[in-house]
CSV table of C-alpha atoms in Angstrom, one decimal:
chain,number,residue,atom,x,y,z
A,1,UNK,CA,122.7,98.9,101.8
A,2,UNK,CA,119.8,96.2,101.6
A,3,UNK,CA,121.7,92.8,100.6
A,4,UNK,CA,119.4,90.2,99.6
A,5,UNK,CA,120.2,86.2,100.6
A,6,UNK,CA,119.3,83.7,98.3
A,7,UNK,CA,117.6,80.2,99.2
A,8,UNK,CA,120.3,77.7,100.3
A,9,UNK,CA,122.7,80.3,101.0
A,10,UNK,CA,123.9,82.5,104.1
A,11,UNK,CA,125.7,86.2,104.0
A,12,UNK,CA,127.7,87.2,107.3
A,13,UNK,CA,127.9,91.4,107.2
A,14,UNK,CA,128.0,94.2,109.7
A,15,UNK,CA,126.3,97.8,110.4
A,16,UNK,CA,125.0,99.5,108.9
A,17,UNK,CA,123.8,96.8,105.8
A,18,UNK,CA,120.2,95.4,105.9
A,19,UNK,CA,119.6,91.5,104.9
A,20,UNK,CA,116.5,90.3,103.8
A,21,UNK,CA,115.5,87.4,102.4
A,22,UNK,CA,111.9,86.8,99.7
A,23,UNK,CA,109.3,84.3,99.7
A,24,UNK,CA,110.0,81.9,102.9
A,25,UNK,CA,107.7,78.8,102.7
A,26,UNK,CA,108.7,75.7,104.6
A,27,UNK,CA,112.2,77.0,104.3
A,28,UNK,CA,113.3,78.5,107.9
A,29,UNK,CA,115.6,81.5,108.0
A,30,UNK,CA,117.8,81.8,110.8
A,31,UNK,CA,119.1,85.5,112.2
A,32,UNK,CA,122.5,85.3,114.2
A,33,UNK,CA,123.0,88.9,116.0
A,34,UNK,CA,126.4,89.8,118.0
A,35,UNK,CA,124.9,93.1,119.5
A,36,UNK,CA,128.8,94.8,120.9
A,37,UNK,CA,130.1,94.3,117.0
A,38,UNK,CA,126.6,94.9,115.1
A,39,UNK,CA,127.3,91.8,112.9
A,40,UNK,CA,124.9,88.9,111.7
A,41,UNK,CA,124.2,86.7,109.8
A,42,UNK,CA,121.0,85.8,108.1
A,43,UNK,CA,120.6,81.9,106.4
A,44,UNK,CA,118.2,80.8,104.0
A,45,UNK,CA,117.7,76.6,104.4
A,46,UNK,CA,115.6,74.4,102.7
A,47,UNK,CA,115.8,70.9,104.3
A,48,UNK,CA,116.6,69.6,107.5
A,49,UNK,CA,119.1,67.1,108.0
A,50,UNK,CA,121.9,66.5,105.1
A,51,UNK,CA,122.5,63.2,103.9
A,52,UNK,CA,126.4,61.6,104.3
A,53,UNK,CA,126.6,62.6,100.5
A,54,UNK,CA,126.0,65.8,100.7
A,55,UNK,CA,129.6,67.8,100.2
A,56,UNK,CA,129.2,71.5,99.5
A,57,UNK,CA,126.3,74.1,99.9
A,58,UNK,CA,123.7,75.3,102.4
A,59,UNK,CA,120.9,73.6,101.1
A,60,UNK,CA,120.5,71.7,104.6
A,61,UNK,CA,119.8,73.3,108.3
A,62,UNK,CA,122.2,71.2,110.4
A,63,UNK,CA,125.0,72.0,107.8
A,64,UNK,CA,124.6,75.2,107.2
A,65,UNK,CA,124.4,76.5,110.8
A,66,UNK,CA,127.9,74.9,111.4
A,67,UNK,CA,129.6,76.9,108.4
A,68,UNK,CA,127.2,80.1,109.4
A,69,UNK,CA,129.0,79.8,112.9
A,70,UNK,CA,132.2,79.0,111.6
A,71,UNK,CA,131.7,82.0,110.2
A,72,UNK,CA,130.9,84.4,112.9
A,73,UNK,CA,133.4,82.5,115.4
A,74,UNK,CA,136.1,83.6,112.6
A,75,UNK,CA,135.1,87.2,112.7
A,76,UNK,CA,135.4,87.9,116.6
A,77,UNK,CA,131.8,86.7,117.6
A,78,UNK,CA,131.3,85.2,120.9
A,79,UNK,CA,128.7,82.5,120.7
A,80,UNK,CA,126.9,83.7,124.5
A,81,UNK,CA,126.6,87.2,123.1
A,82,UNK,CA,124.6,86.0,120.3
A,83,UNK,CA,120.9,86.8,119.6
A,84,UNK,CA,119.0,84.3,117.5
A,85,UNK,CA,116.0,84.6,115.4
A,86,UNK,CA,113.7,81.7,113.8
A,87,UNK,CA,111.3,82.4,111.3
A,88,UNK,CA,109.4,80.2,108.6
A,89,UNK,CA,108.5,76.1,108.3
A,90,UNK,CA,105.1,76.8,106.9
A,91,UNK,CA,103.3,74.5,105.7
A,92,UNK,CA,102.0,76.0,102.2
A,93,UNK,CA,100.1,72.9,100.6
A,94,UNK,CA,96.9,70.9,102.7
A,95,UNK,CA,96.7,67.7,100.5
A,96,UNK,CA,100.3,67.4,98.9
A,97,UNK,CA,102.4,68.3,102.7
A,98,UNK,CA,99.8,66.3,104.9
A,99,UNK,CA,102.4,63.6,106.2
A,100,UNK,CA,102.6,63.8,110.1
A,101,UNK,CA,105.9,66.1,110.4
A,102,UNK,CA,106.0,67.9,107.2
A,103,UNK,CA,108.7,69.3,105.7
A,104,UNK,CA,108.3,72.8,107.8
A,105,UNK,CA,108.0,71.4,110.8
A,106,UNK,CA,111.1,69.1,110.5
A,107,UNK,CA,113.4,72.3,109.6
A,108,UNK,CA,112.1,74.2,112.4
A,109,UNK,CA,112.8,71.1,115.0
A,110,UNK,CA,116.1,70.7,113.4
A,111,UNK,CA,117.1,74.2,114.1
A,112,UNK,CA,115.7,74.0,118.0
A,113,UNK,CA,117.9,71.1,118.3
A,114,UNK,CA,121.3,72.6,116.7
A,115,UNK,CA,120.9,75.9,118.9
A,116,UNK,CA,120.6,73.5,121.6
A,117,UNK,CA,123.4,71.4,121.2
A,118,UNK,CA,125.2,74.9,120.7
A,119,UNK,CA,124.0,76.3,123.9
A,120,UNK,CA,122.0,79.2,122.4
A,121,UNK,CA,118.7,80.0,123.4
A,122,UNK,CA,115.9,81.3,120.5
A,123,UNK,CA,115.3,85.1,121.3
A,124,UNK,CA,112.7,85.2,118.5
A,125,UNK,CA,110.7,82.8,117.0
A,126,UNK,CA,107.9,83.1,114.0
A,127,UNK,CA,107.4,79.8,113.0
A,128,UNK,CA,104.7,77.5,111.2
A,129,UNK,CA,101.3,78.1,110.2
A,130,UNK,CA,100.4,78.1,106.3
A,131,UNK,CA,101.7,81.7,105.1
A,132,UNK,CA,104.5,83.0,102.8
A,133,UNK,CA,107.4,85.5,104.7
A,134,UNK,CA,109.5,88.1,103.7
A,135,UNK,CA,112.7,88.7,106.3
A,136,UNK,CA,114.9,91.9,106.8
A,137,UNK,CA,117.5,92.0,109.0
A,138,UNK,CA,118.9,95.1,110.5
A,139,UNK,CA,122.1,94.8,111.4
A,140,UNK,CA,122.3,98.3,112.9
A,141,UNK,CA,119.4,97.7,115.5
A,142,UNK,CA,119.6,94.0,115.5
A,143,UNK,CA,115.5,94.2,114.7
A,144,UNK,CA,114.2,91.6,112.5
A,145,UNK,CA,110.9,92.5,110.6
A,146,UNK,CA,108.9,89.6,109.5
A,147,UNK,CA,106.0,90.5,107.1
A,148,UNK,CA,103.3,88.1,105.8
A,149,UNK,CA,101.7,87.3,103.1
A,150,UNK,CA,98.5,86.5,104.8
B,1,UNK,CA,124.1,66.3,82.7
B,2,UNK,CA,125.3,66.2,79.4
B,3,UNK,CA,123.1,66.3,76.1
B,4,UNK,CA,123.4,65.3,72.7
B,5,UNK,CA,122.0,67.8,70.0
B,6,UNK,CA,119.0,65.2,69.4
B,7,UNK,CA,118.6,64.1,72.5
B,8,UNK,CA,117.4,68.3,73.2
B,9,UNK,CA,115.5,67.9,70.4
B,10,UNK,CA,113.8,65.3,72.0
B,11,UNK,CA,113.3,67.1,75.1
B,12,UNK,CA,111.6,70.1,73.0
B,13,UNK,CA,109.4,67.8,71.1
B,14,UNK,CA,108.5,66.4,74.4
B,15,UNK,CA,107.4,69.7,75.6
B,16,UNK,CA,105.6,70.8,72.2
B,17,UNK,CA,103.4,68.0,72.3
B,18,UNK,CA,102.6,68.0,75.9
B,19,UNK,CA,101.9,71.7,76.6
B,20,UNK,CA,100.0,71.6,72.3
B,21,UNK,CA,97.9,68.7,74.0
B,22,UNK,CA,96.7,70.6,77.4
B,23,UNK,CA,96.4,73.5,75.4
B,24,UNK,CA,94.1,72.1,72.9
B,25,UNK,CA,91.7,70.7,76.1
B,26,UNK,CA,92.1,74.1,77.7
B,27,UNK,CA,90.9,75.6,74.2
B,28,UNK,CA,87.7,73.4,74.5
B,29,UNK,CA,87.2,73.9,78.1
B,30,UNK,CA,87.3,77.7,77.7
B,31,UNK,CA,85.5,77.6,74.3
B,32,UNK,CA,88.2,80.1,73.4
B,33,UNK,CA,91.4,79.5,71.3
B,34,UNK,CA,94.6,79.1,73.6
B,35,UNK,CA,97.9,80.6,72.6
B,36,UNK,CA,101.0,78.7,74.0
B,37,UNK,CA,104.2,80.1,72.8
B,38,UNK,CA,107.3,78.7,72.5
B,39,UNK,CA,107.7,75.9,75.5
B,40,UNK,CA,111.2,74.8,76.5
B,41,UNK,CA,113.3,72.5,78.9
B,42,UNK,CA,115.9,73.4,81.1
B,43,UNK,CA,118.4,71.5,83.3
B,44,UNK,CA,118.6,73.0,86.6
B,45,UNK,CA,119.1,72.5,90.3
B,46,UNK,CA,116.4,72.5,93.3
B,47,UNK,CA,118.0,75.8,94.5
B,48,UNK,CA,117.6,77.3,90.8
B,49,UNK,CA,115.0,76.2,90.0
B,50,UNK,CA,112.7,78.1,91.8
B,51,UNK,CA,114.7,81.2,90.6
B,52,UNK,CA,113.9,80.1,87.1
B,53,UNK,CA,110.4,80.2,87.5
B,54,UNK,CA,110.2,83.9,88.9
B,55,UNK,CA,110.3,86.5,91.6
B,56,UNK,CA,110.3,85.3,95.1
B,57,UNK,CA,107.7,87.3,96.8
B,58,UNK,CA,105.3,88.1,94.0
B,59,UNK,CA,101.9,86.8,94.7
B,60,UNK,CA,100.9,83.9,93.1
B,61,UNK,CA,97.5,81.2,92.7
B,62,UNK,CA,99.2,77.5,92.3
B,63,UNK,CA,97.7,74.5,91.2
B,64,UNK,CA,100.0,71.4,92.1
B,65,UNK,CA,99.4,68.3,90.9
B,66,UNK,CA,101.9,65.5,91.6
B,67,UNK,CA,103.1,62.9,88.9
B,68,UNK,CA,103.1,58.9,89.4
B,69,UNK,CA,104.5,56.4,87.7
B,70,UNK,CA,106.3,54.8,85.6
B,71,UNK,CA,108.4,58.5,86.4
B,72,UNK,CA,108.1,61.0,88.7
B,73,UNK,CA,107.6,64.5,89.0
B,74,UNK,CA,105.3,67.7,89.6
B,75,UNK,CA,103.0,70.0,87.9
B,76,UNK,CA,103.0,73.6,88.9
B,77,UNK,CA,100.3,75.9,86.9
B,78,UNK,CA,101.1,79.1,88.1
B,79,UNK,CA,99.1,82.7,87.6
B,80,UNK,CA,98.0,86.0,89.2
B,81,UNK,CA,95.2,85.6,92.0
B,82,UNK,CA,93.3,88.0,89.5
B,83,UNK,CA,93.7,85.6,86.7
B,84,UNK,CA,92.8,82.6,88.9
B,85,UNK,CA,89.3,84.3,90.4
B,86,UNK,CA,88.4,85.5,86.8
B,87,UNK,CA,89.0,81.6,85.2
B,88,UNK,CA,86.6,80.2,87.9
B,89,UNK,CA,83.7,82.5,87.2
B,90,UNK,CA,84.1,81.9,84.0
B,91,UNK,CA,84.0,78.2,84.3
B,92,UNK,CA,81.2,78.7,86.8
B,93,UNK,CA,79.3,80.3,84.3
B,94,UNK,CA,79.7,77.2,81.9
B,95,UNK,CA,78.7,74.5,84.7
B,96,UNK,CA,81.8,73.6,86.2
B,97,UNK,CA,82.1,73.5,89.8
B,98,UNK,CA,85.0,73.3,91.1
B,99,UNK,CA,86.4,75.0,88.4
B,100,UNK,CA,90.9,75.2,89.4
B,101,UNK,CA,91.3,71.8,90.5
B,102,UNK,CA,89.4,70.7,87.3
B,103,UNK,CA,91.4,72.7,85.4
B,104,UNK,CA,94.7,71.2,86.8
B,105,UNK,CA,93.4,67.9,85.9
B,106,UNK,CA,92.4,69.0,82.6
B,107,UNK,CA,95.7,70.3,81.9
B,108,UNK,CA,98.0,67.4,83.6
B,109,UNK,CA,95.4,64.5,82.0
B,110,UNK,CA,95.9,65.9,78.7
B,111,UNK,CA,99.5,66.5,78.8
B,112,UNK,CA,100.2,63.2,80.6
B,113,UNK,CA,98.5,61.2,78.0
B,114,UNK,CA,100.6,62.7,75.6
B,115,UNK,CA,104.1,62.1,77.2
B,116,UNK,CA,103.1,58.8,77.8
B,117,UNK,CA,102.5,58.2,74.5
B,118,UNK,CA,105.3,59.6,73.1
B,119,UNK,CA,107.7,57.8,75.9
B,120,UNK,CA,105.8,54.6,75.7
B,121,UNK,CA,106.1,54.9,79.8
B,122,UNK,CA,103.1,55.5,82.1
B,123,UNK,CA,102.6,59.0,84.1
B,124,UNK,CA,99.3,59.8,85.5
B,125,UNK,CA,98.6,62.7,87.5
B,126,UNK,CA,97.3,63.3,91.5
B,127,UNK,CA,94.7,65.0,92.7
B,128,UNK,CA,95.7,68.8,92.9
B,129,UNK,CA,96.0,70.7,95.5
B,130,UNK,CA,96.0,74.9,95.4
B,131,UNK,CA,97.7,77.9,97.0
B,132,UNK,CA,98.0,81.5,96.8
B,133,UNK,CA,100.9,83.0,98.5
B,134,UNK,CA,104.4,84.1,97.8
B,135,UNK,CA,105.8,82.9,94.7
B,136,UNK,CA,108.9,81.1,96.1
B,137,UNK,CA,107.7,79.9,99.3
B,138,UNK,CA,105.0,77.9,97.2
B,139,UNK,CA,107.4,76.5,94.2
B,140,UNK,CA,110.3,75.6,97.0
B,141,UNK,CA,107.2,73.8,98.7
B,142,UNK,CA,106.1,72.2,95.7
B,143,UNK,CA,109.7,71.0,94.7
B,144,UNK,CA,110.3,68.7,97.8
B,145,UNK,CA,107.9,66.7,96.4
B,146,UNK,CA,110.0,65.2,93.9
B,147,UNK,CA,112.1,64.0,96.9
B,148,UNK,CA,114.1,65.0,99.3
B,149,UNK,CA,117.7,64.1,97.7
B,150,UNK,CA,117.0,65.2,94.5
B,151,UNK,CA,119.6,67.5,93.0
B,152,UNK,CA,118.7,67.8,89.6
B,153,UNK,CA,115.5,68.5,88.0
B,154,UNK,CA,114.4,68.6,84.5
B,155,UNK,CA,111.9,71.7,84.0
B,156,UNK,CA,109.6,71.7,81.1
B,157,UNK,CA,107.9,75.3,80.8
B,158,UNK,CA,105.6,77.0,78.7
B,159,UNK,CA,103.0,79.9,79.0
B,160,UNK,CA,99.2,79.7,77.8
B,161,UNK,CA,97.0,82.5,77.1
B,162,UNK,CA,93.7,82.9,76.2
B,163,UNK,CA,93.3,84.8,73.4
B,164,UNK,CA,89.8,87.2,73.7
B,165,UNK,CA,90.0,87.6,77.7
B,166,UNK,CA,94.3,87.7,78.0
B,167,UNK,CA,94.2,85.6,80.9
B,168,UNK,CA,97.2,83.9,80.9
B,169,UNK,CA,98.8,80.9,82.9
B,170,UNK,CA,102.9,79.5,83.4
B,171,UNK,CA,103.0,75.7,83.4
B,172,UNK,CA,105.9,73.9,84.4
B,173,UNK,CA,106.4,70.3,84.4
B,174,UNK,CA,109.2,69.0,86.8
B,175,UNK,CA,111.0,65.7,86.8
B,176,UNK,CA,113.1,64.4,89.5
B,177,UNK,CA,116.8,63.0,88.9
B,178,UNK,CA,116.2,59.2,88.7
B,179,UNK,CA,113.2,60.2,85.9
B,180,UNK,CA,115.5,62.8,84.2
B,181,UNK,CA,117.2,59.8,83.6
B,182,UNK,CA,114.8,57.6,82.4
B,183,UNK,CA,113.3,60.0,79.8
B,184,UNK,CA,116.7,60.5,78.4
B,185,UNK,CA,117.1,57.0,77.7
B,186,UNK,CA,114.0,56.3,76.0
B,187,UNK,CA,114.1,58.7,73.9
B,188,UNK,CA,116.3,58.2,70.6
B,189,UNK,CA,119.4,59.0,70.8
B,190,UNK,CA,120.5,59.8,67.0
């Protein structure tokens, strides 16, 4: 079954279910794979870091990838098995997304530095450039197919 | 966000005149008349928002246009790639140049002018900027403009269509929390 993940949102599921995720711009998409059980989990982040006020959802990276491991941990996943995937932080606009670290940029770093505090290292990584992504996630094989708009 | 009955009204009217305004240029522009139908508001957040305006992968030509001010927001005039290559030739034809980012100021001037009149605040518009990609990879782009922390944004909507050729375009106006705000308290309240 193809379960689609909404912006500012994360699903945890297991073989043989598909995630995918529509329309990734500067958002980034993070894939969490646990090859032995065939579980992931597939995120869906807008911003980077949350501010002090922020109390519920997974509208920020460095939020977000807490709960998303809290997640997993809870299920039986053991963080060095883990396969990660990082995809998205385009930049889609030339005049309006022109400061020095756009918006893209910052998710992606902010994601680099999580997995490093967390001691994971990226296993795939499709990042930047100035294109739209769609994301599917197969939980079965672990592949994650990335197709662009451009 | 709670609203009082004429307070919405006031949010409609504000949209009616605006998007009757733009219209009205784009009908003079075009030399074609310009049906607009019904435009509304809604009250949504940045992670709906996007889902209000439409499918997430679905190709789409954007002209962004940011708003300054006395409030702030964005512009998004959204339409098929199609619709957006046949507008510029035709606009070619008639002399204009650099026929989408005119007609995102066109559009924003017009409707600008009239919000500001009606609100007795001033907005004026950016210069534009244009995409064509993936639907929600451009408007979840777009909306960080209105600021990082904004939760809430105040979406003003209506379509436009040209009534000879069909070409049609979505406009959405989008106001951040802090000018939600704002417009709410200037405009009457009973």
């Amino acid at each position: 079954m193809n379960i689609v993940v909404n912006t500012a949102d994360f699903v945890v599921d297991a073989a043989p279910n598909v995630l995918s995720t529509h329309g990734v711009g500067s958002c980034v998409v993070v894939c969490l794979f646990c090859r032995p059980l065939a579980l992931g989990a597939l995120g869906h982040f807008m911003l980077p870091k949350a501010p002090a006020t922020y109390l519920s959802g997974f509208k920020y990276v460095d939020k977000s990838l807490d709960a998303m491991m809290d997640a997993l941990l809870k299920r039986g996943v053991s963080k060095r098995n883990l396969e990660v995937s990082l995809i998205g932080g385009a930049q889609m606009f030339k005049v309006l997304e022109s400061s020095v670290m756009n918006i893209g940029q910052r998710n992606v770093e902010e994601a680099r530095q999580w997995f490093q505090r967390n001691g994971l290292l990226i296993t795939l990584q499709d990042v930047g450039g100035n294109v739209g992504r769609n994301v599917a996630f197969d939980l079965d094989t672990g592949v994650v197919s990335i197709a662009k708009s451009g | 966000m709670q609203l009082s009955a004429i307070q919405q009204d006031a949010l409609t009217e504000i949209a009616n005149i605006s998007f009757g305004k733009a219209a009205s240029a784009l009908s003079v522009l075009m030399e074609e008349q310009v049906n607009t139908n019904v435009p509304c508001f809604q009250l949504k957040t940045v992670e709906t928002a996007s889902d209000a305006i439409g499918l997430a992968d679905e190709l789409v030509t954007e002209i962004v246009l940011k708003i300054k001010g006395d409030v702030t927001g964005i512009i998004l005039i959204l339409m098929q790639p199609a619709v957006a290559q046949e507008l510029e030739k035709i606009l070619n034809e008639v002399g204009v140049s650099s026929a989408l980012p005119e007609l995102g100021n066109i559009l924003a001037g017009n409707a600008l002018t009239a919000i500001s009149k009606f609100l007795n605040l001033t907005l004026i518009s950016s210069v534009p900027d244009i995409a064509t990609d993936m639907q929600r990879a451009l408007i979840v782009s777009s909306v960080f403009q209105l600021g990082e922390e904004t939760d809430a944004v105040l979406l003003l909507s209506a379509q436009m269509s040209l009534s000879k050729t069909q070409l049609s375009a979505r406009i959405y106006f989008l106001f951040d929390e802090v000018s939600t705000q704002k417009i709410i308290e200037v405009i009457p309240k009973s």
